[in-house]
Amino acid sequence: MSVALGAPSGSKDIAPATQEMEKEDNKDKKQEEEEEEEEVERESETNGDADEKLSRKYSCTSVGSTDINDDDDDDDEKRAVQLGPQVPLKEQLEMDKDDESLRRWKEQLLGSVDLNDVGENPDPEVKILDLTILTPDRPDVVLPIPFVPDAKGYAFALKEESRYRLKFSFIVSNNIVSGLRYTNTVWKTGVRVENTKVMLGTFSPQKEPYTYELDEETTPSGMFARGSYSARTKFMDDDGKVYLDMSYYFEIRKDWPTTS
């Protein structure tokens, strides 16, 4: 009797063969499922790394503020150095009389200050008097503080592509002011275009005003540079005390404004 190749030769052989085939099929399916799970895990890890890189990229990106009263100058106040309670200047000198180096440093800083004019107020006071715009070949523009805007609402106007310097004058009274600094933030159409921070220094009280002149700058030029700008100027010290916080508008024009 001939037996067909591949055909079962009896009923007893069918069950073991079928069981073996099912085991192989289950093994193959299980292996495929494990491979699919590993692939999904690899994709998840890849996407996770990409998301982390993207998150880090955005966390390092600075976005300009759209609010004239919203900038990172507020962070400076939070990071202000806490130096402890202020002590009146006369009392400071009395406390430091046994420290020769510190006493001489303060005497040098104070110069010819008359301690009788200082008073007993331990808190330093800084009054910003005015801002002067210095431009080559043009008269100085002195702007008393607070600024008085013109009919269009601008504190001042500058010609495009012109060189200029800013000079502040201020008076310090009562006590030594430590770490006085100037910050100026400028926006155009809601986008921050400038954020300047300058450490002015430590100043003793005196009757005569101090003056501080900033580095020379050049106004931008072109159609998109001209127009209205908003700005915020602040003066504060190491203690975080703010002496001036002023918001205003100015204009960059094609030509200098005509003087009245």
PDB file of C-alpha atoms in Angstrom:
ATOM      1  CA  MET A   1       0.000   0.000   0.000  1.00  0.00           C
ATOM      2  CA  SER A   2       1.373   3.281  -0.954  1.00  0.00           C
ATOM      3  CA  VAL A   3       1.247   6.154   1.478  1.00  0.00           C
ATOM      4  CA  ALA A   4       0.889   9.686   0.194  1.00  0.00           C
ATOM      5  CA  LEU A   5       3.884  11.812   1.119  1.00  0.00           C
ATOM      6  CA  GLY A   6       3.051  14.169   3.946  1.00  0.00           C
ATOM      7  CA  ALA A   7      -0.282  12.596   4.772  1.00  0.00           C
ATOM      8  CA  PRO A   8      -0.929  11.190   8.231  1.00  0.00           C
ATOM      9  CA  SER A   9      -0.579   7.396   8.296  1.00  0.00           C
ATOM     10  CA  GLY A  10      -2.987   6.854  11.210  1.00  0.00           C
ATOM     11  CA  SER A  11      -5.238   8.524  13.758  1.00  0.00           C
ATOM     12  CA  LYS A  12      -2.753   7.972  16.584  1.00  0.00           C
ATOM     13  CA  ASP A  13      -0.174  10.127  14.766  1.00  0.00           C
ATOM     14  CA  ILE A  14      -2.575  13.039  14.174  1.00  0.00           C
ATOM     15  CA  ALA A  15      -2.801  14.369  17.735  1.00  0.00           C
ATOM     16  CA  PRO A  16       0.949  14.539  18.481  1.00  0.00           C
ATOM     17  CA  ALA A  17       1.634  16.157  15.123  1.00  0.00           C
ATOM     18  CA  THR A  18      -1.084  18.716  15.612  1.00  0.00           C
ATOM     19  CA  GLN A  19       0.142  19.534  19.121  1.00  0.00           C
ATOM     20  CA  GLU A  20       3.666  20.017  17.870  1.00  0.00           C
ATOM     21  CA  MET A  21       2.445  22.358  15.102  1.00  0.00           C
ATOM     22  CA  GLU A  22       0.372  24.386  17.590  1.00  0.00           C
ATOM     23  CA  LYS A  23       3.377  24.697  19.893  1.00  0.00           C
ATOM     24  CA  GLU A  24       5.476  25.999  17.004  1.00  0.00           C
ATOM     25  CA  ASP A  25       2.747  28.466  15.989  1.00  0.00           C
ATOM     26  CA  ASN A  26       2.371  29.723  19.564  1.00  0.00           C
ATOM     27  CA  LYS A  27       6.139  30.054  19.869  1.00  0.00           C
ATOM     28  CA  ASP A  28       6.328  32.068  16.651  1.00  0.00           C
ATOM     29  CA  LYS A  29       3.423  34.306  17.727  1.00  0.00           C
ATOM     30  CA  LYS A  30       4.991  34.896  21.138  1.00  0.00           C
ATOM     31  CA  GLN A  31       8.318  35.768  19.512  1.00  0.00           C
ATOM     32  CA  GLU A  32       6.583  38.187  17.137  1.00  0.00           C
ATOM     33  CA  GLU A  33       4.708  39.822  20.047  1.00  0.00           C
ATOM     34  CA  GLU A  34       7.960  40.210  22.002  1.00  0.00           C
ATOM     35  CA  GLU A  35       9.659  41.765  18.966  1.00  0.00           C
ATOM     36  CA  GLU A  36       6.727  44.172  18.515  1.00  0.00           C
ATOM     37  CA  GLU A  37       6.884  45.167  22.197  1.00  0.00           C
ATOM     38  CA  GLU A  38      10.641  45.795  21.939  1.00  0.00           C
ATOM     39  CA  GLU A  39      10.069  47.966  18.837  1.00  0.00           C
ATOM     40  CA  VAL A  40       7.388  49.991  20.635  1.00  0.00           C
ATOM     41  CA  GLU A  41       9.732  50.504  23.609  1.00  0.00           C
ATOM     42  CA  ARG A  42      12.550  51.655  21.315  1.00  0.00           C
ATOM     43  CA  GLU A  43      10.225  54.164  19.595  1.00  0.00           C
ATOM     44  CA  SER A  44       8.993  55.415  22.969  1.00  0.00           C
ATOM     45  CA  GLU A  45      12.554  55.932  24.193  1.00  0.00           C
ATOM     46  CA  THR A  46      13.459  57.746  20.960  1.00  0.00           C
ATOM     47  CA  ASN A  47      10.422  60.024  21.228  1.00  0.00           C
ATOM     48  CA  GLY A  48      11.177  60.614  24.890  1.00  0.00           C
ATOM     49  CA  ASP A  49      14.736  61.731  24.081  1.00  0.00           C
ATOM     50  CA  ALA A  50      13.431  63.979  21.324  1.00  0.00           C
ATOM     51  CA  ASP A  51      10.843  65.491  23.658  1.00  0.00           C
ATOM     52  CA  GLU A  52      13.520  66.060  26.292  1.00  0.00           C
ATOM     53  CA  LYS A  53      15.845  67.724  23.762  1.00  0.00           C
ATOM     54  CA  LEU A  54      12.973  69.861  22.499  1.00  0.00           C
ATOM     55  CA  SER A  55      12.058  70.834  26.045  1.00  0.00           C
ATOM     56  CA  ARG A  56      15.646  71.790  26.777  1.00  0.00           C
ATOM     57  CA  LYS A  57      15.827  73.782  23.573  1.00  0.00           C
ATOM     58  CA  TYR A  58      12.782  75.851  24.504  1.00  0.00           C
ATOM     59  CA  SER A  59      13.919  76.265  28.093  1.00  0.00           C
ATOM     60  CA  CYS A  60      17.079  77.979  26.797  1.00  0.00           C
ATOM     61  CA  THR A  61      15.167  80.277  24.458  1.00  0.00           C
ATOM     62  CA  SER A  62      14.449  83.842  25.538  1.00  0.00           C
ATOM     63  CA  VAL A  63      11.119  85.278  24.430  1.00  0.00           C
ATOM     64  CA  GLY A  64      10.623  89.039  24.401  1.00  0.00           C
ATOM     65  CA  SER A  65       8.055  90.438  26.775  1.00  0.00           C
ATOM     66  CA  THR A  66       4.929  92.080  25.438  1.00  0.00           C
ATOM     67  CA  ASP A  67       4.187  93.994  28.628  1.00  0.00           C
ATOM     68  CA  ILE A  68       5.940  97.268  29.302  1.00  0.00           C
ATOM     69  CA  ASN A  69       5.886  96.467  33.014  1.00  0.00           C
ATOM     70  CA  ASP A  70       7.043  92.832  32.641  1.00  0.00           C
ATOM     71  CA  ASP A  71      10.756  92.112  32.374  1.00  0.00           C
ATOM     72  CA  ASP A  72      13.422  90.237  34.248  1.00  0.00           C
ATOM     73  CA  ASP A  73      14.331  93.309  36.275  1.00  0.00           C
ATOM     74  CA  ASP A  74      11.875  91.947  38.848  1.00  0.00           C
ATOM     75  CA  ASP A  75      14.228  88.978  39.222  1.00  0.00           C
ATOM     76  CA  ASP A  76      16.959  91.403  40.279  1.00  0.00           C
ATOM     77  CA  GLU A  77      14.784  92.486  43.201  1.00  0.00           C
ATOM     78  CA  LYS A  78      14.290  88.847  44.217  1.00  0.00           C
ATOM     79  CA  ARG A  79      18.046  88.232  43.991  1.00  0.00           C
ATOM     80  CA  ALA A  80      18.905  91.367  46.003  1.00  0.00           C
ATOM     81  CA  VAL A  81      21.622  90.828  48.580  1.00  0.00           C
ATOM     82  CA  GLN A  82      20.275  90.952  52.121  1.00  0.00           C
ATOM     83  CA  LEU A  83      22.857  93.020  53.998  1.00  0.00           C
ATOM     84  CA  GLY A  84      20.982  93.318  57.290  1.00  0.00           C
ATOM     85  CA  PRO A  85      19.456  96.431  58.846  1.00  0.00           C
ATOM     86  CA  GLN A  86      20.881  99.809  57.912  1.00  0.00           C
ATOM     87  CA  VAL A  87      22.814 101.769  60.527  1.00  0.00           C
ATOM     88  CA  PRO A  88      23.008 105.587  60.575  1.00  0.00           C
ATOM     89  CA  LEU A  89      26.268 106.868  59.117  1.00  0.00           C
ATOM     90  CA  LYS A  90      27.427 108.491  62.343  1.00  0.00           C
ATOM     91  CA  GLU A  91      26.878 105.238  64.198  1.00  0.00           C
ATOM     92  CA  GLN A  92      28.757 103.313  61.494  1.00  0.00           C
ATOM     93  CA  LEU A  93      31.822 105.492  61.913  1.00  0.00           C
ATOM     94  CA  GLU A  94      31.663 105.113  65.674  1.00  0.00           C
ATOM     95  CA  MET A  95      31.416 101.314  65.360  1.00  0.00           C
ATOM     96  CA  ASP A  96      34.345 101.159  62.925  1.00  0.00           C
ATOM     97  CA  LYS A  97      36.709 103.428  64.848  1.00  0.00           C
ATOM     98  CA  ASP A  98      38.807 100.462  66.016  1.00  0.00           C
ATOM     99  CA  ASP A  99      39.103  98.993  62.507  1.00  0.00           C
ATOM    100  CA  GLU A 100      41.767 101.191  60.945  1.00  0.00           C
ATOM    101  CA  SER A 101      41.472  99.926  57.358  1.00  0.00           C
ATOM    102  CA  LEU A 102      37.664 100.064  57.292  1.00  0.00           C
ATOM    103  CA  ARG A 103      37.616 103.482  58.942  1.00  0.00           C
ATOM    104  CA  ARG A 104      40.062 104.890  56.384  1.00  0.00           C
ATOM    105  CA  TRP A 105      38.088 103.373  53.511  1.00  0.00           C
ATOM    106  CA  LYS A 106      34.886 105.031  54.704  1.00  0.00           C
ATOM    107  CA  GLU A 107      36.626 108.332  55.285  1.00  0.00           C
ATOM    108  CA  GLN A 108      38.006 108.197  51.761  1.00  0.00           C
ATOM    109  CA  LEU A 109      34.553 107.335  50.416  1.00  0.00           C
ATOM    110  CA  LEU A 110      32.874 110.092  52.389  1.00  0.00           C
ATOM    111  CA  GLY A 111      35.420 112.743  51.432  1.00  0.00           C
ATOM    112  CA  SER A 112      34.365 116.142  52.717  1.00  0.00           C
ATOM    113  CA  VAL A 113      30.871 115.104  53.842  1.00  0.00           C
ATOM    114  CA  ASP A 114      29.663 117.117  56.817  1.00  0.00           C
ATOM    115  CA  LEU A 115      28.227 114.545  59.222  1.00  0.00           C
ATOM    116  CA  ASN A 116      26.087 117.251  60.793  1.00  0.00           C
ATOM    117  CA  ASP A 117      24.131 117.386  57.519  1.00  0.00           C
ATOM    118  CA  VAL A 118      23.640 113.628  57.321  1.00  0.00           C
ATOM    119  CA  GLY A 119      21.086 113.217  60.075  1.00  0.00           C
ATOM    120  CA  GLU A 120      20.048 110.060  61.901  1.00  0.00           C
ATOM    121  CA  ASN A 121      18.109 108.372  59.088  1.00  0.00           C
ATOM    122  CA  PRO A 122      19.798 105.007  58.403  1.00  0.00           C
ATOM    123  CA  ASP A 123      18.248 104.539  54.943  1.00  0.00           C
ATOM    124  CA  PRO A 124      20.095 105.993  51.960  1.00  0.00           C
ATOM    125  CA  GLU A 125      18.114 108.119  49.549  1.00  0.00           C
ATOM    126  CA  VAL A 126      18.886 108.547  45.864  1.00  0.00           C
ATOM    127  CA  LYS A 127      17.041 111.150  43.826  1.00  0.00           C
ATOM    128  CA  ILE A 128      17.487 110.968  40.052  1.00  0.00           C
ATOM    129  CA  LEU A 129      17.380 114.567  38.874  1.00  0.00           C
ATOM    130  CA  ASP A 130      17.535 114.470  35.092  1.00  0.00           C
ATOM    131  CA  LEU A 131      18.601 112.672  31.934  1.00  0.00           C
ATOM    132  CA  THR A 132      20.765 114.432  29.360  1.00  0.00           C
ATOM    133  CA  ILE A 133      21.040 113.233  25.760  1.00  0.00           C
ATOM    134  CA  LEU A 134      24.478 114.086  24.359  1.00  0.00           C
ATOM    135  CA  THR A 135      24.739 114.075  20.572  1.00  0.00           C
ATOM    136  CA  PRO A 136      27.744 115.253  18.501  1.00  0.00           C
ATOM    137  CA  ASP A 137      27.206 118.634  16.812  1.00  0.00           C
ATOM    138  CA  ARG A 138      23.859 119.176  18.530  1.00  0.00           C
ATOM    139  CA  PRO A 139      22.813 120.989  21.700  1.00  0.00           C
ATOM    140  CA  ASP A 140      22.450 118.798  24.772  1.00  0.00           C
ATOM    141  CA  VAL A 141      18.871 117.806  25.548  1.00  0.00           C
ATOM    142  CA  VAL A 142      18.216 117.950  29.307  1.00  0.00           C
ATOM    143  CA  LEU A 143      15.090 116.100  30.419  1.00  0.00           C
ATOM    144  CA  PRO A 144      13.980 116.609  34.037  1.00  0.00           C
ATOM    145  CA  ILE A 145      12.656 113.500  35.778  1.00  0.00           C
ATOM    146  CA  PRO A 146       9.839 112.552  35.689  1.00  0.00           C
ATOM    147  CA  PHE A 147       9.645 113.083  31.935  1.00  0.00           C
ATOM    148  CA  VAL A 148       7.018 115.399  30.507  1.00  0.00           C
ATOM    149  CA  PRO A 149       5.671 113.901  27.248  1.00  0.00           C
ATOM    150  CA  ASP A 150       4.976 116.031  24.199  1.00  0.00           C
ATOM    151  CA  ALA A 151       1.640 116.303  22.417  1.00  0.00           C
ATOM    152  CA  LYS A 152       2.172 112.883  20.794  1.00  0.00           C
ATOM    153  CA  GLY A 153       3.003 111.247  24.134  1.00  0.00           C
ATOM    154  CA  TYR A 154       6.771 110.923  23.567  1.00  0.00           C
ATOM    155  CA  ALA A 155       9.348 111.861  26.189  1.00  0.00           C
ATOM    156  CA  PHE A 156      11.927 112.582  23.456  1.00  0.00           C
ATOM    157  CA  ALA A 157      12.778 111.793  19.834  1.00  0.00           C
ATOM    158  CA  LEU A 158      16.023 110.655  18.209  1.00  0.00           C
ATOM    159  CA  LYS A 159      17.182 110.648  14.605  1.00  0.00           C
ATOM    160  CA  GLU A 160      17.838 107.252  13.053  1.00  0.00           C
ATOM    161  CA  GLU A 161      21.490 106.132  12.711  1.00  0.00           C
ATOM    162  CA  SER A 162      22.736 108.857  15.046  1.00  0.00           C
ATOM    163  CA  ARG A 163      25.371 108.565  17.774  1.00  0.00           C
ATOM    164  CA  TYR A 164      24.390 109.591  21.288  1.00  0.00           C
ATOM    165  CA  ARG A 165      25.220 109.180  24.976  1.00  0.00           C
ATOM    166  CA  LEU A 166      22.980 109.248  28.029  1.00  0.00           C
ATOM    167  CA  LYS A 167      24.044 111.084  31.173  1.00  0.00           C
ATOM    168  CA  PHE A 168      22.205 110.934  34.491  1.00  0.00           C
ATOM    169  CA  SER A 169      22.601 113.243  37.449  1.00  0.00           C
ATOM    170  CA  PHE A 170      21.506 112.219  40.926  1.00  0.00           C
ATOM    171  CA  ILE A 171      21.877 113.137  44.587  1.00  0.00           C
ATOM    172  CA  VAL A 172      22.652 110.712  47.422  1.00  0.00           C
ATOM    173  CA  SER A 173      21.599 111.638  50.964  1.00  0.00           C
ATOM    174  CA  ASN A 174      21.399 110.176  54.497  1.00  0.00           C
ATOM    175  CA  ASN A 175      23.742 107.210  54.073  1.00  0.00           C
ATOM    176  CA  ILE A 176      26.096 105.347  51.755  1.00  0.00           C
ATOM    177  CA  VAL A 177      24.259 103.617  48.904  1.00  0.00           C
ATOM    178  CA  SER A 178      25.901 100.334  47.954  1.00  0.00           C
ATOM    179  CA  GLY A 179      25.770  98.759  44.497  1.00  0.00           C
ATOM    180  CA  LEU A 180      23.607 101.337  42.753  1.00  0.00           C
ATOM    181  CA  ARG A 181      22.696 100.038  39.314  1.00  0.00           C
ATOM    182  CA  TYR A 182      20.772 101.204  36.271  1.00  0.00           C
ATOM    183  CA  THR A 183      18.563  99.015  34.074  1.00  0.00           C
ATOM    184  CA  ASN A 184      16.793 100.018  30.897  1.00  0.00           C
ATOM    185  CA  THR A 185      14.489  97.793  28.854  1.00  0.00           C
ATOM    186  CA  VAL A 186      13.104  98.839  25.460  1.00  0.00           C
ATOM    187  CA  TRP A 187      10.265  97.318  23.413  1.00  0.00           C
ATOM    188  CA  LYS A 188       9.030  97.926  19.883  1.00  0.00           C
ATOM    189  CA  THR A 189       5.595  96.627  18.884  1.00  0.00           C
ATOM    190  CA  GLY A 190       5.603  94.441  21.979  1.00  0.00           C
ATOM    191  CA  VAL A 191       8.966  92.779  21.283  1.00  0.00           C
ATOM    192  CA  ARG A 192      11.893  93.456  23.572  1.00  0.00           C
ATOM    193  CA  VAL A 193      14.763  94.896  21.546  1.00  0.00           C
ATOM    194  CA  GLU A 194      17.131  96.041  24.307  1.00  0.00           C
ATOM    195  CA  ASN A 195      17.877  95.139  27.910  1.00  0.00           C
ATOM    196  CA  THR A 196      20.731  97.174  29.414  1.00  0.00           C
ATOM    197  CA  LYS A 197      22.123  96.682  32.926  1.00  0.00           C
ATOM    198  CA  VAL A 198      24.925  98.875  34.276  1.00  0.00           C
ATOM    199  CA  MET A 199      26.512  98.761  37.738  1.00  0.00           C
ATOM    200  CA  LEU A 200      27.107 102.398  38.677  1.00  0.00           C
ATOM    201  CA  GLY A 201      28.899 101.764  41.991  1.00  0.00           C
ATOM    202  CA  THR A 202      28.828 102.804  45.637  1.00  0.00           C
ATOM    203  CA  PHE A 203      28.233 106.454  46.540  1.00  0.00           C
ATOM    204  CA  SER A 204      28.410 108.463  49.747  1.00  0.00           C
ATOM    205  CA  PRO A 205      25.925 111.218  50.642  1.00  0.00           C
ATOM    206  CA  GLN A 206      26.819 114.695  49.445  1.00  0.00           C
ATOM    207  CA  LYS A 207      25.088 117.941  48.568  1.00  0.00           C
ATOM    208  CA  GLU A 208      26.502 118.162  45.054  1.00  0.00           C
ATOM    209  CA  PRO A 209      24.906 115.930  42.398  1.00  0.00           C
ATOM    210  CA  TYR A 210      26.758 112.974  40.959  1.00  0.00           C
ATOM    211  CA  THR A 211      26.826 112.517  37.191  1.00  0.00           C
ATOM    212  CA  TYR A 212      27.216 109.234  35.340  1.00  0.00           C
ATOM    213  CA  GLU A 213      27.681 109.012  31.578  1.00  0.00           C
ATOM    214  CA  LEU A 214      26.894 105.791  29.721  1.00  0.00           C
ATOM    215  CA  ASP A 215      28.773 104.418  26.723  1.00  0.00           C
ATOM    216  CA  GLU A 216      28.034 105.809  23.290  1.00  0.00           C
ATOM    217  CA  GLU A 217      25.330 104.083  21.270  1.00  0.00           C
ATOM    218  CA  THR A 218      23.888 104.397  17.756  1.00  0.00           C
ATOM    219  CA  THR A 219      20.182 104.425  16.983  1.00  0.00           C
ATOM    220  CA  PRO A 220      18.943 101.831  14.468  1.00  0.00           C
ATOM    221  CA  SER A 221      17.966 102.883  10.968  1.00  0.00           C
ATOM    222  CA  GLY A 222      15.534 101.875   8.265  1.00  0.00           C
ATOM    223  CA  MET A 223      11.802 101.825   7.769  1.00  0.00           C
ATOM    224  CA  PHE A 224      11.208  99.128  10.378  1.00  0.00           C
ATOM    225  CA  ALA A 225      13.427 100.844  12.948  1.00  0.00           C
ATOM    226  CA  ARG A 226      11.556 104.129  12.814  1.00  0.00           C
ATOM    227  CA  GLY A 227       8.501 104.694  14.946  1.00  0.00           C
ATOM    228  CA  SER A 228       7.347 104.400  18.536  1.00  0.00           C
ATOM    229  CA  TYR A 229       9.226 102.604  21.331  1.00  0.00           C
ATOM    230  CA  SER A 230       8.247 101.918  24.917  1.00  0.00           C
ATOM    231  CA  ALA A 231      10.828 101.787  27.697  1.00  0.00           C
ATOM    232  CA  ARG A 232      11.227 101.172  31.399  1.00  0.00           C
ATOM    233  CA  THR A 233      14.111 102.634  33.409  1.00  0.00           C
ATOM    234  CA  LYS A 234      15.006 101.591  36.958  1.00  0.00           C
ATOM    235  CA  PHE A 235      17.603 102.523  39.562  1.00  0.00           C
ATOM    236  CA  MET A 236      18.052 100.156  42.505  1.00  0.00           C
ATOM    237  CA  ASP A 237      20.734  99.109  44.994  1.00  0.00           C
ATOM    238  CA  ASP A 238      22.143  95.879  46.410  1.00  0.00           C
ATOM    239  CA  ASP A 239      19.387  95.760  49.041  1.00  0.00           C
ATOM    240  CA  GLY A 240      16.774  95.718  46.288  1.00  0.00           C
ATOM    241  CA  LYS A 241      15.535  99.200  47.157  1.00  0.00           C
ATOM    242  CA  VAL A 242      14.169 100.899  44.040  1.00  0.00           C
ATOM    243  CA  TYR A 243      14.809 104.643  43.755  1.00  0.00           C
ATOM    244  CA  LEU A 244      13.259 105.172  40.332  1.00  0.00           C
ATOM    245  CA  ASP A 245      10.923 102.987  38.269  1.00  0.00           C
ATOM    246  CA  MET A 246       9.755 104.933  35.245  1.00  0.00           C
ATOM    247  CA  SER A 247       7.949 103.852  32.075  1.00  0.00           C
ATOM    248  CA  TYR A 248       7.732 106.107  29.043  1.00  0.00           C
ATOM    249  CA  TYR A 249       7.619 106.292  25.234  1.00  0.00           C
ATOM    250  CA  PHE A 250      10.092 107.752  22.751  1.00  0.00           C
ATOM    251  CA  GLU A 251      10.355 107.985  18.992  1.00  0.00           C
ATOM    252  CA  ILE A 252      13.014 107.299  16.349  1.00  0.00           C
ATOM    253  CA  ARG A 253      12.522 109.522  13.315  1.00  0.00           C
ATOM    254  CA  LYS A 254      14.006 110.027   9.885  1.00  0.00           C
ATOM    255  CA  ASP A 255      15.204 113.504  10.909  1.00  0.00           C
ATOM    256  CA  TRP A 256      15.789 115.370  14.137  1.00  0.00           C
ATOM    257  CA  PRO A 257      12.707 117.134  15.489  1.00  0.00           C
ATOM    258  CA  THR A 258      12.650 120.862  14.922  1.00  0.00           C
ATOM    259  CA  THR A 259      13.453 122.920  17.988  1.00  0.00           C
ATOM    260  CA  SER A 260      10.809 125.419  19.036  1.00  0.00           C
TER     261      SER A 260
END
